[in-house]
Coordinates of C-alpha atoms and ligand atoms in Angstrom, one line a residue:
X175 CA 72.9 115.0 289.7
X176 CA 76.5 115.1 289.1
X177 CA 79.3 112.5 287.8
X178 CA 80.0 112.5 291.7
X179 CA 76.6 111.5 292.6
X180 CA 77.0 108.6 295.7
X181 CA 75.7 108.8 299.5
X182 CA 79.7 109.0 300.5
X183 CA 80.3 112.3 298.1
X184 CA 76.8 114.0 299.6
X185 CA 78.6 113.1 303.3
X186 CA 81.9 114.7 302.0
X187 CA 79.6 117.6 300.7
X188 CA 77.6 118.2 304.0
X189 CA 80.7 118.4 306.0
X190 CA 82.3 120.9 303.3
X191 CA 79.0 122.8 303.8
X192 CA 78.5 122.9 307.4
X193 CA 82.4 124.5 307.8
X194 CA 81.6 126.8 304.5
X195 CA 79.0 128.4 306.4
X196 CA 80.7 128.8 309.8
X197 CA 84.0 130.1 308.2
X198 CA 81.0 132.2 305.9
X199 CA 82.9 131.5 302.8
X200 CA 82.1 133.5 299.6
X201 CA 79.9 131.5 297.3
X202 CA 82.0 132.1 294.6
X203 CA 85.2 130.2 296.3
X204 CA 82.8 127.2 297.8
X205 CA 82.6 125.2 294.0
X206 CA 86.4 126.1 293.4
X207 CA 87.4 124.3 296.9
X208 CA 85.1 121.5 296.6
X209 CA 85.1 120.0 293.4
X210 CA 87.5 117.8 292.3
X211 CA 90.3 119.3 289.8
X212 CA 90.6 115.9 287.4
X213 CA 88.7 112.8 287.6
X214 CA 90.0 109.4 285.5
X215 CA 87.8 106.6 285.0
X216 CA 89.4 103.5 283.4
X217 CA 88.6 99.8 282.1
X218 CA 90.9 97.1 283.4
X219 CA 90.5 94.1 281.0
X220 CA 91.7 91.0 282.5
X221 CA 92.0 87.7 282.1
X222 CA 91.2 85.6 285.0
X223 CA 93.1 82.1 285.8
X224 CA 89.7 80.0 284.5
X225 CA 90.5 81.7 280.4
X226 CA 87.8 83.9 281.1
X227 CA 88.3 88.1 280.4
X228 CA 86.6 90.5 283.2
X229 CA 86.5 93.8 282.7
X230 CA 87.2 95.9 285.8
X231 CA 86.6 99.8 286.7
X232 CA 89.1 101.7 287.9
X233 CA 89.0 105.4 288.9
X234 CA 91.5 108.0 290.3
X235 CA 90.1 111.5 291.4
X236 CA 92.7 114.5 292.1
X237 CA 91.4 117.1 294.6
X238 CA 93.6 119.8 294.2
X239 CA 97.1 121.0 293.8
X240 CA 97.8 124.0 295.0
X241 CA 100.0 122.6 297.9
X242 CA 101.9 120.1 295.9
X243 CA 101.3 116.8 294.2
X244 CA 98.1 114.9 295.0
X245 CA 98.7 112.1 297.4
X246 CA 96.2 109.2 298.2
X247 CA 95.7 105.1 298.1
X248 CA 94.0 102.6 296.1
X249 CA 91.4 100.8 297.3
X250 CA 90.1 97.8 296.1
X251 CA 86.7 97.0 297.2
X252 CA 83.1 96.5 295.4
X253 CA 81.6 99.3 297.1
X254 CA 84.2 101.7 295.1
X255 CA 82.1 104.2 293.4
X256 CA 84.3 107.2 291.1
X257 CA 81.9 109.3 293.8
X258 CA 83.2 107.5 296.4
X259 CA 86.6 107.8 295.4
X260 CA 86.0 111.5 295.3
X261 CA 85.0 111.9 298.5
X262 CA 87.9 110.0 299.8
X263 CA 89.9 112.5 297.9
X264 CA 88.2 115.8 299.5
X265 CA 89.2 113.8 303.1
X266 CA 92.4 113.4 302.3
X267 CA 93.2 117.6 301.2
X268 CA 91.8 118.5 304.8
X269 CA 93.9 115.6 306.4
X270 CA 97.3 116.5 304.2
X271 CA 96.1 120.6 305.0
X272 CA 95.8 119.7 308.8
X273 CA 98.8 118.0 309.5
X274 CA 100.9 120.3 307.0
X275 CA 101.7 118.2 304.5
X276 CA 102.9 119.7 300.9
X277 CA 100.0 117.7 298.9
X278 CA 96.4 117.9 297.7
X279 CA 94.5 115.1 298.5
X280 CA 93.8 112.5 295.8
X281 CA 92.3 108.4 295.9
X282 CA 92.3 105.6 293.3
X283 CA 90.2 102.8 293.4
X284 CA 89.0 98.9 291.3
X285 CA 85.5 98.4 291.7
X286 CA 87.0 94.6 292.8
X287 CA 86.4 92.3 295.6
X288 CA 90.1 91.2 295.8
X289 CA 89.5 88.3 298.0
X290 CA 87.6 86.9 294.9
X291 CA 91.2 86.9 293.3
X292 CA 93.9 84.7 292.8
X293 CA 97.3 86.5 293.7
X294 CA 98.5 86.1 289.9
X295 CA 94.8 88.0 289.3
X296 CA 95.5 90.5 291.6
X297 CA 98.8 91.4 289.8
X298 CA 97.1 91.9 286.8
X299 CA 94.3 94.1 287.8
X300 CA 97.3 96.2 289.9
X301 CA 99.4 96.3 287.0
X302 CA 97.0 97.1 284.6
X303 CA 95.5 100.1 286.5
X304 CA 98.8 101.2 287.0
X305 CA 100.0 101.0 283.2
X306 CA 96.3 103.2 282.7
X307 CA 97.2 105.6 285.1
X308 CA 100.9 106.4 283.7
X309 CA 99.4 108.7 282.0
X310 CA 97.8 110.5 284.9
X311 CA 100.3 110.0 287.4
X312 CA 103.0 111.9 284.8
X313 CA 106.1 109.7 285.4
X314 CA 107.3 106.4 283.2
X315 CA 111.1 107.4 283.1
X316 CA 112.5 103.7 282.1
X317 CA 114.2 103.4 285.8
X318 CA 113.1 102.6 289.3
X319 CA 111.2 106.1 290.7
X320 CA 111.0 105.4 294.2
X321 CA 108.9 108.2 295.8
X322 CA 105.9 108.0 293.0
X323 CA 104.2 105.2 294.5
X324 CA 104.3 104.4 299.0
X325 CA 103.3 101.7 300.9
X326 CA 106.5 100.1 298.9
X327 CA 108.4 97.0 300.3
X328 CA 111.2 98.2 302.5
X329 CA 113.5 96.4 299.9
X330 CA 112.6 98.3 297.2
X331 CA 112.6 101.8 299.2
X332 CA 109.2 101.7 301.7
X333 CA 109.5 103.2 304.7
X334 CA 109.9 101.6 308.1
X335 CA 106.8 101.8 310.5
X336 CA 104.7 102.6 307.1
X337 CA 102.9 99.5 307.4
X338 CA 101.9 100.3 311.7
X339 CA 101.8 104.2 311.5
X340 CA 98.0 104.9 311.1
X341 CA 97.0 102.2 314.1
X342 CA 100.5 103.7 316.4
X343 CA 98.9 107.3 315.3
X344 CA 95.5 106.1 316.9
X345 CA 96.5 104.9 319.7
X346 CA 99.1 108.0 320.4
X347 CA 96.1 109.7 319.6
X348 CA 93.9 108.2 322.2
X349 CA 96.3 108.3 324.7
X350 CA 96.8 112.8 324.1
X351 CA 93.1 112.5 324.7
X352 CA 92.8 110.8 327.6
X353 CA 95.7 112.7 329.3
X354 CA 93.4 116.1 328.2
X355 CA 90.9 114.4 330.1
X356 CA 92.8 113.5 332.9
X357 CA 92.5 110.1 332.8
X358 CA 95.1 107.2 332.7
X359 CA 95.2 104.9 330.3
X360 CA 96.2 101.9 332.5
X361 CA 92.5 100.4 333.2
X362 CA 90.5 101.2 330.5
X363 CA 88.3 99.4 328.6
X364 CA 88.5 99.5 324.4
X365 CA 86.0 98.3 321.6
X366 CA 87.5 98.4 318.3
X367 CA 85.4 97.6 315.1
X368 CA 87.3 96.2 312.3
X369 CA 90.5 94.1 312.4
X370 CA 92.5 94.7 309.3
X371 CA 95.8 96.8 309.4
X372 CA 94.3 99.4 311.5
X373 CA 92.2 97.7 313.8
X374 CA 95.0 95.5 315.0
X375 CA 97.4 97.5 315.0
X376 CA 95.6 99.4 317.5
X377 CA 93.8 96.9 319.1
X378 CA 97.8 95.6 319.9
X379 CA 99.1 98.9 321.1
X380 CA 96.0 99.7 323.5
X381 CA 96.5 96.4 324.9
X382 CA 100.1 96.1 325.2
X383 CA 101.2 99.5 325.3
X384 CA 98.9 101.6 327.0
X385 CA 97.3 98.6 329.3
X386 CA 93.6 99.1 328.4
X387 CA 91.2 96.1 328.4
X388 CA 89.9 95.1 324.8
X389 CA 86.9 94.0 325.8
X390 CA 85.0 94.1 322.2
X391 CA 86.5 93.8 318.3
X392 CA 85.2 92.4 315.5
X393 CA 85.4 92.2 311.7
X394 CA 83.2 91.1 308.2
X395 CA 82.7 88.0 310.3
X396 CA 81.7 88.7 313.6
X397 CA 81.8 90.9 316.5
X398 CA 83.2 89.7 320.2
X399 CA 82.9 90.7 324.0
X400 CA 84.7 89.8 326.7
X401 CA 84.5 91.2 330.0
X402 CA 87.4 90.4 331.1
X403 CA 89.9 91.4 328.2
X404 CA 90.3 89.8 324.7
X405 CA 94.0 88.4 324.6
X406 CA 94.3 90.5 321.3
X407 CA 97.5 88.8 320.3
X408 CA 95.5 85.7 320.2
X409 CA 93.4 87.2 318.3
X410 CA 95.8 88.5 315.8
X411 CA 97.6 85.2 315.2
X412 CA 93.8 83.5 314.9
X413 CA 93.7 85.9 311.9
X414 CA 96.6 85.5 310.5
X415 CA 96.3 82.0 310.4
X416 CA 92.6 81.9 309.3
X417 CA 91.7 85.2 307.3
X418 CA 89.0 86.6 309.6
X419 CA 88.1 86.2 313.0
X420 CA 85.3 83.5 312.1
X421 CA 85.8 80.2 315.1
X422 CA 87.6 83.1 317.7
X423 CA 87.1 81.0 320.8
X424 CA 88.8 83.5 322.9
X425 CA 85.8 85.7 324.1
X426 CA 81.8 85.1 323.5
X427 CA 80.4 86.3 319.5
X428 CA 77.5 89.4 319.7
X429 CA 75.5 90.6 317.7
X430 CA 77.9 93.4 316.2
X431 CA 75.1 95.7 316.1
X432 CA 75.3 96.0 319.5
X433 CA 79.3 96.3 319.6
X434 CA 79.5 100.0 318.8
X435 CA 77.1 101.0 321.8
X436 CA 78.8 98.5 324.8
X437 CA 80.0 100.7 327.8
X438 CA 83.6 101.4 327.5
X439 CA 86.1 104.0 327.5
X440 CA 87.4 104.0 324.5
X441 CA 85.7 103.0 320.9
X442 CA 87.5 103.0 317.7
X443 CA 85.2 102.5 314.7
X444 CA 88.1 100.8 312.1
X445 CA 86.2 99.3 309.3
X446 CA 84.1 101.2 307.1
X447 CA 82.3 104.4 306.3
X448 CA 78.7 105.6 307.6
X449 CA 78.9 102.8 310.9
X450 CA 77.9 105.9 313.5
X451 CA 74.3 107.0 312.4
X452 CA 71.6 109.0 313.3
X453 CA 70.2 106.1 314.7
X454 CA 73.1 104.5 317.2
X455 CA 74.4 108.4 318.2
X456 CA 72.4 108.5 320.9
X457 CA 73.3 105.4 321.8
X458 CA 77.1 105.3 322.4
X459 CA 78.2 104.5 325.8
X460 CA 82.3 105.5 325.3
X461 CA 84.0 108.4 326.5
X462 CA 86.3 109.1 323.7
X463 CA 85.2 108.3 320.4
X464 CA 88.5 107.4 317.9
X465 CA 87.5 107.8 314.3
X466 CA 90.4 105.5 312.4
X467 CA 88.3 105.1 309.8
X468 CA 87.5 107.3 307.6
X469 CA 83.9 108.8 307.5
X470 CA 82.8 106.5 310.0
X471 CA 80.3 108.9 311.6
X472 CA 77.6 110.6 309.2
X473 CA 76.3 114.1 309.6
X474 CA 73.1 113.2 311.0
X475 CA 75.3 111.5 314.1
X476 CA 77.6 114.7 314.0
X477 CA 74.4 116.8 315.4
X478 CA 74.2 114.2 317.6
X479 CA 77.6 113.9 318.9
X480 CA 78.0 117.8 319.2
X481 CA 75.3 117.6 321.8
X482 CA 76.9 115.2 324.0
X483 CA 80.2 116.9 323.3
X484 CA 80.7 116.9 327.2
X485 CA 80.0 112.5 327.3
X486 CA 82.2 111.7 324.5
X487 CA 85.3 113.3 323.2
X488 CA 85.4 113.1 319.8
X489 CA 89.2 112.6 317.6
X490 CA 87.8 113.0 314.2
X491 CA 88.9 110.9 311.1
X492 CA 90.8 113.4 309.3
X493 CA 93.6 113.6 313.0
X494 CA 92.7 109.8 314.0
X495 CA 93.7 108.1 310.8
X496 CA 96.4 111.0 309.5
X497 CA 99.5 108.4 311.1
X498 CA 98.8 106.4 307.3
X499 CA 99.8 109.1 304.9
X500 CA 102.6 111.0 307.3
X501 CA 104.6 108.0 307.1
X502 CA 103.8 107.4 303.3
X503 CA 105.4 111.4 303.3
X504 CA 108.4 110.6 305.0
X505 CA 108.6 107.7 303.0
X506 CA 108.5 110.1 299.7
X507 CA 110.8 112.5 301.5
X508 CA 113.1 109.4 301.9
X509 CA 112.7 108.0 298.1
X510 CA 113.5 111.7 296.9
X511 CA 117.0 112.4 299.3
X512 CA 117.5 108.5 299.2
X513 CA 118.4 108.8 302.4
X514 CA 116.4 106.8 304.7
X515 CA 115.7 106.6 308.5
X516 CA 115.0 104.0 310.9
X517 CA 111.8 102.9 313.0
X518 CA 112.6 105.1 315.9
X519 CA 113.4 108.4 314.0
X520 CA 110.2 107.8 311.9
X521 CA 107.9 107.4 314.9
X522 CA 109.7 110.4 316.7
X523 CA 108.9 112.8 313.3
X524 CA 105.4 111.1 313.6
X525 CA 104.3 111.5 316.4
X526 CA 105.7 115.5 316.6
X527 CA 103.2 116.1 313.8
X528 CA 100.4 114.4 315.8
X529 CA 101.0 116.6 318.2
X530 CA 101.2 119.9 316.7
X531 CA 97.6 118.9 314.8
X532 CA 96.1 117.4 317.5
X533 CA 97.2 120.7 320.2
X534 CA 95.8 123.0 317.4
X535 CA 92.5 121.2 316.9
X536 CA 92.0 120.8 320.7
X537 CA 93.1 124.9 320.9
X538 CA 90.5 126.4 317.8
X539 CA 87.8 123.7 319.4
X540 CA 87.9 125.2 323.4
X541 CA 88.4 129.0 321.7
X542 CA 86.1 129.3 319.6
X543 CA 83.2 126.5 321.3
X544 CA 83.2 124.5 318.6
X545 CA 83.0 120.5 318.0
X546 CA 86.7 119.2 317.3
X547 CA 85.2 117.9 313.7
X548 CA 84.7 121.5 313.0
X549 CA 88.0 122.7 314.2
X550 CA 90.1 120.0 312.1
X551 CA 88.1 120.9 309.2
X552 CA 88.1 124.4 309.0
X553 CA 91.9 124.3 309.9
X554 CA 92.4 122.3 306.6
X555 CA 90.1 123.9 304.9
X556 CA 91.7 127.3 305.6
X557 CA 94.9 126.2 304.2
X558 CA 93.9 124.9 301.2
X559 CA 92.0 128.6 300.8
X560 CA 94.9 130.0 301.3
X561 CA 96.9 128.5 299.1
X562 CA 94.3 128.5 296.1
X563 CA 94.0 132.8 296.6
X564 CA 97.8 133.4 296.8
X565 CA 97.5 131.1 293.4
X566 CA 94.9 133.4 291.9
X567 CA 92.4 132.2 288.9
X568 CA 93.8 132.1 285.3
X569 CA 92.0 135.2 284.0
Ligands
NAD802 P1 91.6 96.4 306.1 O1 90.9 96.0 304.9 O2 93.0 96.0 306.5 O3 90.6 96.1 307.4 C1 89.3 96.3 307.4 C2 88.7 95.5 308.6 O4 87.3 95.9 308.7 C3 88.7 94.0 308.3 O5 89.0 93.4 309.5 C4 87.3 93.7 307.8 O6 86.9 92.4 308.1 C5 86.5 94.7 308.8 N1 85.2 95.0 308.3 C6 84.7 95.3 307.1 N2 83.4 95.5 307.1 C7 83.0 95.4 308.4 C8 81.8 95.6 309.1 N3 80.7 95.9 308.4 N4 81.8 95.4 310.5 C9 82.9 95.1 311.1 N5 84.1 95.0 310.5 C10 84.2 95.1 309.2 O7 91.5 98.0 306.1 P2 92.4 99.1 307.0 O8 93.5 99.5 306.2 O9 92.5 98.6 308.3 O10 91.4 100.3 307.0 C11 90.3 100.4 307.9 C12 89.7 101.8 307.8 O11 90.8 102.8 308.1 C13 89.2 102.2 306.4 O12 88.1 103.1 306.6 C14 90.3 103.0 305.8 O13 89.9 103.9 304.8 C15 90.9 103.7 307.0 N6 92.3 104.1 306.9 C16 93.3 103.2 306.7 C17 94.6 103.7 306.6 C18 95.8 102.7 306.4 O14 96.9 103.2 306.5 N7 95.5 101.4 306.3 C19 94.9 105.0 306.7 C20 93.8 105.9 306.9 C21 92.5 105.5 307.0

């Protein structure tokens, strides 16, 4: 039992393990590499719009920094757990390693359902945290520090294409795949679970720019199939003019249990962690699995998965979802030269990096016979290894 302790840290620690022992790391490294370098928990006290005072928990876990400065969101959800924040952490120093980012990997999170909030609520539980985290973040200068914090309004220094780049990512993603495959785009049939920011967004592009058939999505509300295609932008607007795809009258509601294992093409779990188990492996009917989530698939469904490795090509979560934090990089490399570029020079630096990860995971995979999970991770992993030996131990 550690401080850690959660069924998403244990995932994060199985991977770690499994890539340990194939790249037969020394035991005295393994702790050093995994653990987390600084872990802040916090209270958030704060008084809701009925008089009442709540008292939230906050957490921010730091991987490591021997690449840079730690990078990595907040999440605001009631499943946030500091372990879970922790293993989000760990992901994010493989994905920032991977795609060659200068950062460890870090992840803050409000044990808070935020749809339970009123927006003035939600504004005091963000600037709270944030005013508890000054400490820990290392910067309160008295003016306007643009590249601290991304995800930023364009009018106060965000990047262009921030808000798109992990779906665009996915679905550039996809489409590398299916060319390795020799397949064409034009034709095929997509499930996507989840659609928030992600699941849209590339729901939208697989529809409209690479002229696949949705025929499945679904959300917190419900899961939908259509045969024929789901007019996705339909969808979207029913969304953003409802909250959720409850009342969707454009295609027929499933049981979403049974979404993840229709016969398509092309599935893209992007909703939540631990949705491809040991029990539904077995099951999926796709050819190229797109993990935008992150930790969507658990180990148990990874032995799985590596025994079908010739059914279903597998993009893992740390290359699927990486789009998210290369643009919130350029958008710090923008905030730091104030110098800023527009949509198409950001998507034409995004998509190079893709490229270059996504080449080199395909590459160490067919060489060395090994599941693409593997590859992506031990390429990260390496790095980070690297970087933590040339920095040596303080004696
Ligand atoms: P979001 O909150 O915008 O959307 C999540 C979607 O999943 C919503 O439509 C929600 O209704 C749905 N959902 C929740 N539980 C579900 C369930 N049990 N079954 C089906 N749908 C369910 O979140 P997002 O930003 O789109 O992130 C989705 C995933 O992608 C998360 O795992 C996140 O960590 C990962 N991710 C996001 C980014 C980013 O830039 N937003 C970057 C990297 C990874």
């Amino acid at each position: 039992m550690n401080i850690f302790s959660d069924p998403t840290f244990d995932m994060a620690c199985e991977q770690f393990r499994v890539i340990a022992d194939y790249l037969n790391l020394d035991t005295n490294i393994r702790e050093r590499l995994l653990m987390p370098k600084r872990a802040v928990a916090v209270t958030l006290p704060v008084r809701r719009d009925d008089g009442s005072i709540v008292a939230y928990n906050g957490y921010r876990v730091q991987h490591h920094l021997a690449l840079g400065p730690t990078k990595g969101g907040t999440r605001f959800s009631l499943s946030v757990t500091l372990g879970e924040v922790a293993a989000l952490a760990i992901w994010m120093s493989w994905k920032c390693a991977l795609t060659g980012l200068p950062y460890g990997g870090a992840k803050g999170g409000i044990t808070v359902d935020p749809r339970t909030l009123s927006v003035r609520e939600l504004e005091a539980v963000s600037r709270r945290y944030m005013q508890e985290m000054i400490p820990f973040v290392g910067v309160h200068t008295g003016y306007s520090v643009p590249e601290i914090v991304t995800g930023k309004p364009i009018s106060i220094g965000g990047s262009a294409g921030r808000r798109e780049a992990t779906g665009r990512g996915v679905v550039y993603l996809i489409e590398r795949a299916l060319d390795v495959l020799r397949m064409k785009s034009s034709g095929c049939t997509a499930v996507i679970q989840g659609f928030g920011n992600v699941g849209s967004v590339t729901a939208l592009g697989l529809a409209y720019k690479s002229g696949m058939k949705v025929i499945g999505i679904s959300d917190a509300a419900g899961a939908f199939y259509n045969a024929n295609g789901i007019d996705v932008g339909a969808a979207d607007r029913h969304v953003a003019q409802h909250g959720s795809l409850a009342g969707f009258n454009g295609a027929e509601s499933i049981d979403p249990a049974d979404l993840l294992t229709l016969q398509c093409d092309v599935l893209v779990p992007a909703a939540v962690e631990g949705v491809i188990t040991g029990a539904n492996a077995g099951k999926l009917r796709c050819r190229i699995l797109a993990e935008a989530a992150n930790g969507p698939t658990t180990p148990e469904a990874d032995v799985i998965l590596f025994q079908r490795w010739n059914e279903i090509f597998v993009i893992p979560d740390i290359l699927c979802n990486s789009g998210g934090v290369i643009v919130s990089y350029f958008e710090w490399v923008q905030g730091l030269q104030s110098f800023f570029w527009n949509e198409t020079e950001i998507m034409d630096k995004l998509f190079r990096i893709l490229e270059q990860a996504f080449s080199a995971v395909i590459k160490r995979a067919r060489d060395a016979k090994i599941p693409h999970r593997m590859s992506a991770m031990a390429i990260g992993v390496e790095r980070v290894l690297a970087a933590k030996k040339s920095r040596g131990l303080f004696p």
